Amino acid sequence: MTGQQRLFGWLALFGSAICFYLATLIINWGQPYVRLDAAYYVQARFLLGFIFVLCTLIFEKKIPRSHDAHALIGRAITNTAAVLFFYKAVEVSTVASANILNMTYPLFVAILSWFFLRTQRDIPSIFIVAISTFGIWLILRPGLVISGRNDTWGLLSGISAGFSMIYLAKCRQRHDSSTILFYVFGLGMLFMAPFLWRSLFLPNATEIFFLVVCSIAGVVGQYLLTYGFLYVSAVEGSVISSSRILIAAFLGPFLASDPSLTLSGWVGALLIFAANIALAVHKPRPLLDNK
């Protein structure tokens, strides 16, 4: 793996963080104008993503073959749960709180990697994740008070996303990005059907606008995330993606009317920045042998 490829992986993951945060902002901005719940946003995201990846496969004249059904299904299930819980957290809590709790997943990735990805047993990376996790705590505790059961959705999204990253690493061993996304979006739509069939309705023009714009941000973020992890390790990529915490901390008060962070919260933000820099300098073993 070249340094240029590794840099592309970092930039792609940072871009995905921006897109995912933008998607949550759009949900927040739309609440006064539309009657859409989280499930509708998730289904619209998967539908748009499936159409896009299907067109890509047709253009490339490629058939999405499954070589590891367990990994693909696991990735689809855990990704669907992570997105649904994440959007639900935005719906019932603050944008910043949802993003911060969702970004607890690097800790779960580091822990799960020891059991499922033996090549990723990198002690320095786990130490860096611990620093990042402490930064998350400093941001969350003094600056954003947990509001109760509403914030459980955000934490559940973080746990689900941790498992999803492990499955993504396994999928990468035998599938290309288009194949992974084909199954993630396609199966995701099927898994979301039970959450929608009792409350289906025809969206109006305003609701369609918010669904489409939010879906575009989510799909672009999904692509950047999937391609970015081709060039970085599971732990490394997870911590780079945690830059979304800083994005939420800086922009939340201006764009989503979120509460500002206290001094301790900003110390936590700087710790996460330091962890990202340290991880970029540190060079763990590559996740895959990219030939």
Short mmCIF file of C-alpha atoms in Angstrom, two decimals, residues 172-283:
data_model
loop_
_atom_site.label_atom_id
_atom_site.label_comp_id
_atom_site.label_asym_id
_atom_site.label_seq_id
_atom_site.Cartn_x
_atom_site.Cartn_y
_atom_site.Cartn_z
CA ARG A 172 -13.33 -6.54 2.07
CA GLN A 173 -11.34 -9.77 2.08
CA ARG A 174 -13.43 -11.32 -0.73
CA HIS A 175 -15.60 -8.58 -2.26
CA ASP A 176 -15.12 -5.26 -4.01
CA SER A 177 -16.86 -2.06 -2.95
CA SER A 178 -19.68 -2.22 -5.50
CA THR A 179 -20.63 -5.74 -4.45
CA ILE A 180 -20.63 -4.82 -0.77
CA LEU A 181 -22.77 -1.74 -1.34
CA PHE A 182 -25.17 -3.68 -3.59
CA TYR A 183 -25.96 -6.11 -0.78
CA VAL A 184 -25.89 -3.45 1.96
CA PHE A 185 -28.44 -1.26 0.18
CA GLY A 186 -30.53 -4.10 -1.26
CA LEU A 187 -30.80 -6.13 1.92
CA GLY A 188 -31.17 -2.93 3.92
CA MET A 189 -34.39 -2.09 2.06
CA LEU A 190 -35.78 -5.55 2.86
CA PHE A 191 -34.83 -5.27 6.52
CA MET A 192 -36.54 -1.86 6.76
CA ALA A 193 -39.84 -3.06 5.27
CA PRO A 194 -41.35 -4.25 8.61
CA PHE A 195 -40.77 -0.77 10.08
CA LEU A 196 -42.70 0.93 7.29
CA TRP A 197 -45.58 -1.23 6.10
CA ARG A 198 -48.05 0.01 8.73
CA SER A 199 -47.35 3.69 8.19
CA LEU A 200 -46.87 4.06 4.45
CA PHE A 201 -48.07 7.30 2.88
CA LEU A 202 -47.29 9.33 -0.23
CA PRO A 203 -44.83 12.14 0.66
CA ASN A 204 -45.56 15.63 -0.60
CA ALA A 205 -43.07 17.77 -2.54
CA THR A 206 -41.41 19.18 0.59
CA GLU A 207 -41.03 15.74 2.17
CA ILE A 208 -39.58 14.32 -1.04
CA PHE A 209 -37.05 17.16 -1.10
CA PHE A 210 -35.81 16.43 2.42
CA LEU A 211 -35.77 12.67 1.74
CA VAL A 212 -33.73 13.07 -1.45
CA VAL A 213 -31.22 15.59 -0.08
CA CYS A 214 -30.68 13.59 3.11
CA SER A 215 -30.32 10.40 1.08
CA ILE A 216 -27.72 11.94 -1.23
CA ALA A 217 -25.60 12.98 1.76
CA GLY A 218 -25.95 9.54 3.33
CA VAL A 219 -25.16 7.61 0.13
CA VAL A 220 -22.08 9.72 -0.64
CA GLY A 221 -20.94 9.19 2.94
CA GLN A 222 -21.52 5.45 2.60
CA TYR A 223 -19.43 5.28 -0.57
CA LEU A 224 -16.60 7.30 0.93
CA LEU A 225 -16.65 5.14 4.06
CA THR A 226 -16.59 1.89 2.10
CA TYR A 227 -13.80 2.97 -0.25
CA GLY A 228 -11.83 4.65 2.53
CA PHE A 229 -11.60 1.45 4.55
CA LEU A 230 -9.94 -0.22 1.58
CA TYR A 231 -6.71 1.57 2.48
CA VAL A 232 -6.78 1.79 6.28
CA SER A 233 -7.18 -0.54 9.23
CA ALA A 234 -10.48 -0.92 11.06
CA VAL A 235 -9.22 0.86 14.19
CA GLU A 236 -7.36 3.59 12.27
CA GLY A 237 -10.33 4.35 10.06
CA SER A 238 -12.72 4.41 12.98
CA VAL A 239 -10.69 7.01 14.85
CA ILE A 240 -10.28 9.19 11.73
CA SER A 241 -14.04 9.04 11.27
CA SER A 242 -14.43 10.37 14.81
CA SER A 243 -13.58 13.81 13.44
CA ARG A 244 -17.37 14.05 13.09
CA ILE A 245 -17.40 14.74 16.83
CA LEU A 246 -15.38 17.90 16.26
CA ILE A 247 -17.58 18.90 13.34
CA ALA A 248 -20.66 18.54 15.55
CA ALA A 249 -18.97 20.41 18.40
CA PHE A 250 -17.94 23.37 16.25
CA LEU A 251 -20.98 23.70 14.01
CA GLY A 252 -23.78 22.41 16.25
CA PRO A 253 -24.53 25.69 18.05
CA PHE A 254 -24.65 27.58 14.74
CA LEU A 255 -26.41 25.09 12.47
CA ALA A 256 -28.59 22.98 14.77
CA SER A 257 -29.09 25.16 17.88
CA ASP A 258 -27.16 22.61 19.96
CA PRO A 259 -25.69 23.66 23.33
CA SER A 260 -22.10 24.91 23.26
CA LEU A 261 -19.31 22.88 24.83
CA THR A 262 -17.68 23.91 28.09
CA LEU A 263 -13.94 24.30 28.61
CA SER A 264 -13.66 20.63 29.56
CA GLY A 265 -15.55 19.75 26.41
CA TRP A 266 -13.06 21.63 24.26
CA VAL A 267 -10.21 19.83 26.03
CA GLY A 268 -11.89 16.60 24.98
CA ALA A 269 -12.11 17.87 21.40
CA LEU A 270 -8.38 18.64 21.38
CA LEU A 271 -7.65 15.16 22.76
CA ILE A 272 -9.53 13.64 19.84
CA PHE A 273 -7.60 15.81 17.41
CA ALA A 274 -4.36 14.64 19.05
CA ALA A 275 -5.50 11.02 18.83
CA ASN A 276 -6.23 11.41 15.12
CA ILE A 277 -2.78 12.90 14.50
CA ALA A 278 -1.09 10.18 16.52
CA LEU A 279 -2.92 7.50 14.59
CA ALA A 280 -1.94 9.09 11.29
CA VAL A 281 1.73 9.03 12.33
CA HIS A 282 1.48 5.48 13.62
CA LYS A 283 1.54 2.86 10.85
#
